[in-house]
mmCIF file of C-alpha atoms in Angstrom:
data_model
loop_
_atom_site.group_PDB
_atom_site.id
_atom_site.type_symbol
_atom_site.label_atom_id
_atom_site.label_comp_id
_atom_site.label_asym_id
_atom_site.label_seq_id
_atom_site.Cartn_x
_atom_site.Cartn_y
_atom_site.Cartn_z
ATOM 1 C CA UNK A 11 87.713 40.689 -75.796
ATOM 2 C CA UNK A 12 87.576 43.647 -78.291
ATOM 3 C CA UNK A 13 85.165 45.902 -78.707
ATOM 4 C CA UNK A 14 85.163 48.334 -81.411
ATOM 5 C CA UNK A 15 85.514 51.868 -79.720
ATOM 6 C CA UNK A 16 81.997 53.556 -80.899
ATOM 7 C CA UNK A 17 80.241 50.641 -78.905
ATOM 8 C CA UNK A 18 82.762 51.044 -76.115
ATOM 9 C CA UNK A 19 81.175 54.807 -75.916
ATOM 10 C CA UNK A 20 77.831 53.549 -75.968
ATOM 11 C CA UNK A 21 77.828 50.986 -73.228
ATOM 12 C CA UNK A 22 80.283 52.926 -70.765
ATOM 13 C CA UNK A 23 77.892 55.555 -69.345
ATOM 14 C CA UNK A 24 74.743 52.703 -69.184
ATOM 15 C CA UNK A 25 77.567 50.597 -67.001
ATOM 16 C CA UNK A 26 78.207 53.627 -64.433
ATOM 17 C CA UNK A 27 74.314 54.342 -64.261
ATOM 18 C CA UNK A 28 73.819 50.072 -63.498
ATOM 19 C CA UNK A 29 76.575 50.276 -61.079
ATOM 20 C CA UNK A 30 75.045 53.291 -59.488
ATOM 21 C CA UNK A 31 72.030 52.192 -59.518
ATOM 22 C CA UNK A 32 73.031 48.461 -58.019
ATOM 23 C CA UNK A 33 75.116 49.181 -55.445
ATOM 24 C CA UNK A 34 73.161 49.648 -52.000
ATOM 25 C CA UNK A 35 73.574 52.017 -49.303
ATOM 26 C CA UNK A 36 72.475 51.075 -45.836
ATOM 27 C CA UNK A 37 72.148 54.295 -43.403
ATOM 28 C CA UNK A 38 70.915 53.710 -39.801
ATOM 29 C CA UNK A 39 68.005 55.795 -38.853
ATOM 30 C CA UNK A 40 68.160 57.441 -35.102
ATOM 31 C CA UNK A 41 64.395 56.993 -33.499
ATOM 32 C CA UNK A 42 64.774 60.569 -32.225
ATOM 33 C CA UNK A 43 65.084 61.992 -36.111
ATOM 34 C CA UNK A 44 61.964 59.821 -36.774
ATOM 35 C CA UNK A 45 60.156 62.279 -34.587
ATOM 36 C CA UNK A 46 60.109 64.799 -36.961
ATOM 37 C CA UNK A 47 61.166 67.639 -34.449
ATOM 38 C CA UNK A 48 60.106 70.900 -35.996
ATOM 39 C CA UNK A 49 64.040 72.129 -36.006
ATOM 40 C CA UNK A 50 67.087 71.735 -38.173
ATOM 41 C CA UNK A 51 70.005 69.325 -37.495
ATOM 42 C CA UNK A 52 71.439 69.955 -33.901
ATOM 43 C CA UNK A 53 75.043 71.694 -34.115
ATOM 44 C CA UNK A 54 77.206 72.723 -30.987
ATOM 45 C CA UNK A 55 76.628 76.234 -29.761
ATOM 46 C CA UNK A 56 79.222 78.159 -27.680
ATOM 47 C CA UNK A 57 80.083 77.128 -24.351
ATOM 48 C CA UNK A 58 78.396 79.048 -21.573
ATOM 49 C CA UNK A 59 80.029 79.070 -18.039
ATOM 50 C CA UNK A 60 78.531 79.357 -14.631
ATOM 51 C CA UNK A 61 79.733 83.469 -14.903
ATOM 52 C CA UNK A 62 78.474 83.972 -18.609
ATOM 53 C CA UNK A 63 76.229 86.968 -18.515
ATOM 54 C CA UNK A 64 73.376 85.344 -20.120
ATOM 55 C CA UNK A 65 73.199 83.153 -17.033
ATOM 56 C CA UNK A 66 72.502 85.992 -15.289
ATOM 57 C CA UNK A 67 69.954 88.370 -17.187
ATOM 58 C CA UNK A 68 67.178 89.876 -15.223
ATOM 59 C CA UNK A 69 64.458 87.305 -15.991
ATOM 60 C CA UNK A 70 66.834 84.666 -14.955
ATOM 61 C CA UNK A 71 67.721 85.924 -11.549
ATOM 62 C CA UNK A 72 63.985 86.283 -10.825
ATOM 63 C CA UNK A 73 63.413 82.665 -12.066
ATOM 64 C CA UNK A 74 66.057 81.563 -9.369
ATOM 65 C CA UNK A 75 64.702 83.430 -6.787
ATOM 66 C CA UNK A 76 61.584 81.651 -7.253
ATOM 67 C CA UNK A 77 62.829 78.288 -6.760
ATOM 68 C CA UNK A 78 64.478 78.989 -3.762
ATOM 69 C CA UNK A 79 61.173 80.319 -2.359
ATOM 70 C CA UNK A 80 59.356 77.087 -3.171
ATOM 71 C CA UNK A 81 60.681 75.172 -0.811
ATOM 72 C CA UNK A 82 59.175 77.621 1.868
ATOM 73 C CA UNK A 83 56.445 77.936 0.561
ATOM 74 C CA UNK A 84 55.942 74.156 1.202
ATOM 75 C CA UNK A 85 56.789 74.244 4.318
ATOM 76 C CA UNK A 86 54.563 77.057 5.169
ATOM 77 C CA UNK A 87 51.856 75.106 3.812
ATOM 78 C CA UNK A 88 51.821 71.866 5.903
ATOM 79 C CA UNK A 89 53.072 73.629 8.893
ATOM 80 C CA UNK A 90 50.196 76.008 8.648
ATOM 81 C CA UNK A 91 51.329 79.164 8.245
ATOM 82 C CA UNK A 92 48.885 80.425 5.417
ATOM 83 C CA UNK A 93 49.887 84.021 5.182
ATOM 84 C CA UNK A 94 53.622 83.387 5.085
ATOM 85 C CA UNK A 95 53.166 80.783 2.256
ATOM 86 C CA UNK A 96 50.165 83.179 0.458
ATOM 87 C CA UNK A 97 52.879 86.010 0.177
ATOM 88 C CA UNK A 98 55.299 83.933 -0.650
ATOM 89 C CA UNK A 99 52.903 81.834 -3.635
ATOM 90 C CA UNK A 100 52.102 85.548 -4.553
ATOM 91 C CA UNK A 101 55.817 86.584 -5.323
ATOM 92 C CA UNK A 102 56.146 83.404 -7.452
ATOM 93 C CA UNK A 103 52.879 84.368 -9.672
ATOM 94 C CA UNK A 104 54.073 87.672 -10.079
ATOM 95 C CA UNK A 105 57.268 87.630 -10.670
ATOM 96 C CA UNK A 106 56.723 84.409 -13.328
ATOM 97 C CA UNK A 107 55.117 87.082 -15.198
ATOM 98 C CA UNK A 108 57.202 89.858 -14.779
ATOM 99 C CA UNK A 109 60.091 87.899 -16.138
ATOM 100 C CA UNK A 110 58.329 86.498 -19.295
ATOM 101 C CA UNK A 111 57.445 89.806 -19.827
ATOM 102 C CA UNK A 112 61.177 91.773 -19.387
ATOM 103 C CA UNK A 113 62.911 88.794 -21.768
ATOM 104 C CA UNK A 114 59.915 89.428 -24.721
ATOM 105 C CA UNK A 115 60.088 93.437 -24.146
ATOM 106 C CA UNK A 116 63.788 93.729 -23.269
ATOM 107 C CA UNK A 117 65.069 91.130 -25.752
ATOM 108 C CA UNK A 118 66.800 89.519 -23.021
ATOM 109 C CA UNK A 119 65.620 85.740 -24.160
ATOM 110 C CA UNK A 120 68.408 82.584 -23.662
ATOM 111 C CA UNK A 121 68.638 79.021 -23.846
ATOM 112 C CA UNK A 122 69.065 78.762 -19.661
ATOM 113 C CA UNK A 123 66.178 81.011 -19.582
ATOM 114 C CA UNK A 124 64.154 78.593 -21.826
ATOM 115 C CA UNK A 125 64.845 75.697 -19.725
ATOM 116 C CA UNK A 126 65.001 76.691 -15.953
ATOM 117 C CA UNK A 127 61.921 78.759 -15.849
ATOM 118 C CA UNK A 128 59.340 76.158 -17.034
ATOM 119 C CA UNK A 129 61.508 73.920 -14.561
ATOM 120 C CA UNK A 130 61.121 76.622 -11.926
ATOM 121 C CA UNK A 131 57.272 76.660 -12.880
ATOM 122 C CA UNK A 132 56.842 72.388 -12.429
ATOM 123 C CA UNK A 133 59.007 72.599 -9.696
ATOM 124 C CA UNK A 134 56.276 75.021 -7.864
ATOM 125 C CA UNK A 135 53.445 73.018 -8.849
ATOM 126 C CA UNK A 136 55.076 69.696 -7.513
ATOM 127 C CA UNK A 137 56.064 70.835 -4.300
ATOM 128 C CA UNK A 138 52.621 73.144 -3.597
ATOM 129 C CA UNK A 139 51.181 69.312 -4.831
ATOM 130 C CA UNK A 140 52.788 67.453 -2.595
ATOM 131 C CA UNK A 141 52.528 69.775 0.848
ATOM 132 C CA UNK A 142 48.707 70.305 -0.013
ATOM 133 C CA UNK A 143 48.495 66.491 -0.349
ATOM 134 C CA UNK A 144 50.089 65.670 2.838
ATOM 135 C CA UNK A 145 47.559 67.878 4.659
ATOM 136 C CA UNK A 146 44.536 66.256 2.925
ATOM 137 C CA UNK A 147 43.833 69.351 0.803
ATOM 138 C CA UNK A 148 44.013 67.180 -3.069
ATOM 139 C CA UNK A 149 42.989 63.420 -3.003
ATOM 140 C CA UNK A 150 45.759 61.535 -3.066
ATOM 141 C CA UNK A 151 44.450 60.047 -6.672
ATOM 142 C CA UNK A 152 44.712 63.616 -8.072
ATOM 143 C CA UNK A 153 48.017 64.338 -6.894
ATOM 144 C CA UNK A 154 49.166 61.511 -7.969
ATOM 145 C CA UNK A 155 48.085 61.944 -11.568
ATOM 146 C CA UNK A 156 49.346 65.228 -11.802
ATOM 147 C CA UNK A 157 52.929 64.236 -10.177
ATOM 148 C CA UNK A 158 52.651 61.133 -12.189
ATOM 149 C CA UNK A 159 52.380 63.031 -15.415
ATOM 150 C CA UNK A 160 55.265 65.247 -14.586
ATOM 151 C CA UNK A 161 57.301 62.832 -13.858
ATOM 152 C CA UNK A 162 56.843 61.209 -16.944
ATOM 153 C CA UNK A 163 57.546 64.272 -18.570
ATOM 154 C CA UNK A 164 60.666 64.902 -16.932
ATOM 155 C CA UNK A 165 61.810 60.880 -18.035
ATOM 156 C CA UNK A 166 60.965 61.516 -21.724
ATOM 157 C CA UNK A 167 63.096 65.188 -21.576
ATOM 158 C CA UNK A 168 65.782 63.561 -20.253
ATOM 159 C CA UNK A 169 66.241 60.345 -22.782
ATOM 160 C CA UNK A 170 64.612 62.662 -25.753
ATOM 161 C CA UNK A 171 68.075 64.822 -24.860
ATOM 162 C CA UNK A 172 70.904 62.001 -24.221
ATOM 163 C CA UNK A 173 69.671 60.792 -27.908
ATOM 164 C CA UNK A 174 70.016 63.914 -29.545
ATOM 165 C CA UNK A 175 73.616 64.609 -28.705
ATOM 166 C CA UNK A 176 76.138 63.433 -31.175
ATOM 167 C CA UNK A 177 78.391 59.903 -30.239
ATOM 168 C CA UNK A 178 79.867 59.620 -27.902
ATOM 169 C CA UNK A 179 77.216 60.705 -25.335
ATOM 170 C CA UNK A 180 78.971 61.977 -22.178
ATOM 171 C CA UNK A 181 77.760 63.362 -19.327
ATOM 172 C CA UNK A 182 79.475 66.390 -19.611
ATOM 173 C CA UNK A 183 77.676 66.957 -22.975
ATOM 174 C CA UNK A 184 74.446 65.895 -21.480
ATOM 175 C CA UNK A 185 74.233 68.372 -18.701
ATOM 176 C CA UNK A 186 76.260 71.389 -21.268
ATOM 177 C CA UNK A 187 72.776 72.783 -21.286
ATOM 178 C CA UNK A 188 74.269 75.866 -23.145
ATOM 179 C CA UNK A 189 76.903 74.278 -24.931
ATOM 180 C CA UNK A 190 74.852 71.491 -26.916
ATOM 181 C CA UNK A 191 70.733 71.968 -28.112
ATOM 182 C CA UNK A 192 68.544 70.301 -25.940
ATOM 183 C CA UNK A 193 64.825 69.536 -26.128
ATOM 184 C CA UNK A 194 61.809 71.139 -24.830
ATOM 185 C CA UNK A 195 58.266 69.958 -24.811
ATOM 186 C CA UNK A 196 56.216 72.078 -26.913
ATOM 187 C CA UNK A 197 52.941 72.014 -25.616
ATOM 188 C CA UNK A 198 49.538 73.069 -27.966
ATOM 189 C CA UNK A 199 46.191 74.263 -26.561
ATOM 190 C CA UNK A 200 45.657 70.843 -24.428
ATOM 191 C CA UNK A 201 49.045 71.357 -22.183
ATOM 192 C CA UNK A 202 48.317 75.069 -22.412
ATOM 193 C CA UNK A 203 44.695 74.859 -21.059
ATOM 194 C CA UNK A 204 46.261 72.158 -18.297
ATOM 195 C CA UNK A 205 49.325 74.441 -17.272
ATOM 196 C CA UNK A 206 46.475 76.907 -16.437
ATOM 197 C CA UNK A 207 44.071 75.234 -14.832
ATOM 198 C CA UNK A 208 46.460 73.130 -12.508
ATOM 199 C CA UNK A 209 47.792 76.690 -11.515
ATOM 200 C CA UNK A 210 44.100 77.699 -10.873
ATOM 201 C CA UNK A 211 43.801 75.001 -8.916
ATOM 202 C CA UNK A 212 46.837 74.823 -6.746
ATOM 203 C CA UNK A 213 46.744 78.409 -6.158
ATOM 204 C CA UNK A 214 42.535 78.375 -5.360
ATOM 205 C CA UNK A 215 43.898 76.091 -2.827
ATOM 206 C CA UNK A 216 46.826 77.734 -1.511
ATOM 207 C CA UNK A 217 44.634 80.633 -1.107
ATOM 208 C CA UNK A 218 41.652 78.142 0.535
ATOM 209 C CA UNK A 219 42.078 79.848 3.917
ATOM 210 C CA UNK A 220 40.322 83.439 1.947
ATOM 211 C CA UNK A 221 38.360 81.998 -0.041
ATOM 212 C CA UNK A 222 36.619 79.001 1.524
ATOM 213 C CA UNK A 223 34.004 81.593 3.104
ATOM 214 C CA UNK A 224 32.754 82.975 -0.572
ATOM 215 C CA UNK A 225 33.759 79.573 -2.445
ATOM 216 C CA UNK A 226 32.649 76.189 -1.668
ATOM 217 C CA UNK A 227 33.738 73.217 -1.451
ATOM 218 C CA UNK A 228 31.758 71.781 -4.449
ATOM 219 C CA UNK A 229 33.707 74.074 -6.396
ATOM 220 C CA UNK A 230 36.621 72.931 -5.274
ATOM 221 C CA UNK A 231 35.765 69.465 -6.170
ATOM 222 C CA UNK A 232 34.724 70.137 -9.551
ATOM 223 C CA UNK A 233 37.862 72.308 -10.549
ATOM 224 C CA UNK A 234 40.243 69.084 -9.068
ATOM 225 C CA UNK A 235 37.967 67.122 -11.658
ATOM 226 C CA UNK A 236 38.746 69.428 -13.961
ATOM 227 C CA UNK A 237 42.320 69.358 -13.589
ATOM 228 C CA UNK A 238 42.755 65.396 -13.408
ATOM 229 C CA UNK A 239 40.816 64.929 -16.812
ATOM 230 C CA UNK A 240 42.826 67.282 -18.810
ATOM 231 C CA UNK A 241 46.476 66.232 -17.044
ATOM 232 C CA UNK A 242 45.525 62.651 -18.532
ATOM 233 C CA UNK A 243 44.454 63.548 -21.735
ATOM 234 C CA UNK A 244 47.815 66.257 -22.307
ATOM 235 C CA UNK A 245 50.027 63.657 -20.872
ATOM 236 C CA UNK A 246 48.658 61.145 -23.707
ATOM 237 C CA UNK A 247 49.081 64.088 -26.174
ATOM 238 C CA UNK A 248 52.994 64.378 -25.428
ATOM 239 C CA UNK A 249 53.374 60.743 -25.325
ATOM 240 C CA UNK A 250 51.615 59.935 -28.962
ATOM 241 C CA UNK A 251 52.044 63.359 -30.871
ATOM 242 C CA UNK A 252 55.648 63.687 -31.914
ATOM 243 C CA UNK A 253 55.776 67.283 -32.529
ATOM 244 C CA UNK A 254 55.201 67.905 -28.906
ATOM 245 C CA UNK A 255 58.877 67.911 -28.623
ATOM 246 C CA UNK A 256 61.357 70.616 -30.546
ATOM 247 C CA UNK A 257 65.128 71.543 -29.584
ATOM 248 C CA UNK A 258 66.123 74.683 -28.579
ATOM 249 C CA UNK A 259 68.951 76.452 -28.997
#
């Protein structure tokens, strides 16, 4: 068919715009990047070795030394040797602030850092949780909630970071905790106020055999309340608010 060439002009650019316009695009959505993560797109970082010096910063080293105590200072506790695991409980509080403290002052902040000391921190709490429990010091309920909610935690971490590494997911990329971004939770006032007050209580506890004579056990009692409430209500919070949750890098 001919078409006389001014009309030919005319309808040309209309046809690209329909065809533009007509042809659909289908894009799969990931559910992680429907969580809205308060980050940019995930790229590889450099790999990080075993020996890399960041590994080893000052803050770090004091973060492992704290793990390794915890498992003494669980045994300590249900084989009832108080001062051994108050000293030891002691070192942990202190130095968990001493190293937060030289990686903000010192600069000396890192992605290991960022993820082993809060692990260092629940990995306290769980096993001070579980030796207290065993020798009747929390209600089983109350452990239970606050393991529970940890655990849960831990769960959501770990699928939150298989889905955020590019195809194919390996396991090698998985547990490339400096190599890749992985995902923190990032708690608000709610996990805040809980972190503290489950230390509180844990440590009021670990510390029972000095201070049952000036506190009671009412007190007691009302703190583990305290502590049970607000573990429910901040383990709802990371479950249903999706910015709980941010990479790091």
């Amino acid at each position: 068919m001919l078409i006389h060439p001014l009309v030919r002009r005319s309808l040309t650019p209309n046809l690209f715009k329909l065809r533009s316009v007509c042809i659909p695009r289908f894009t799969s959505v990931s559910p992680l990047k429907s969580l809205r993560f308060n980050s940019t797109k995930p790229t590889k970082l450099s790999s990080k070795s075993l020996f890399d010096p960041s590994v080893w910063t000052v803050p770090n080293v004091l973060t492992y030394t704290r793990i390794i105590a915890t498992p003494f200072i669980g045994y300590h506790i249900i084989y009832g040797s108080p001062i051994t695991a108050l000293s030891l409980f002691t070192y942990s509080c202190v130095t968990d602030f001493i190293d937060g403290y030289i990686a903000r002052r010192f600069n000396m902040k890192s992605v290991v850092g960022s993820i082993v000391d809060p692990l260092a921190d629940k990995f306290l709490m769980t096993v001070c949780t579980l030796s207290l429990a065993y020798v009747h010091s929390i209600p089983p309920v109350l452990a239970s909630i606050i393991i529970g909610r940890d655990v849960m935690l831990s769960f959501m971490s770990f699928y939150y970071r298989f889905q955020s590494l590019a195809p194919p997911r390996t396991l090698n990329k998985f547990v490339s905790i400096g190599q890749y971004p992985t995902i923190s939770v990032h708690p608000n006032f709610l996990g805040k106020l809980n972190t503290a007050l489950q230390m509180l209580y844990i440590g009021s506890l670990v510390y029972k055999p000095l201070l049952e004579s000036v506190i009671g056990d009412v007190a007691f009692e009302g703190l583990g309340l305290l502590v049970g409430a607000t573990t429910l209500l901040s383990g709802a919070n990371y479950v249903f608010n999706k910015n709980s949750w941010k990479y790091v890098k």
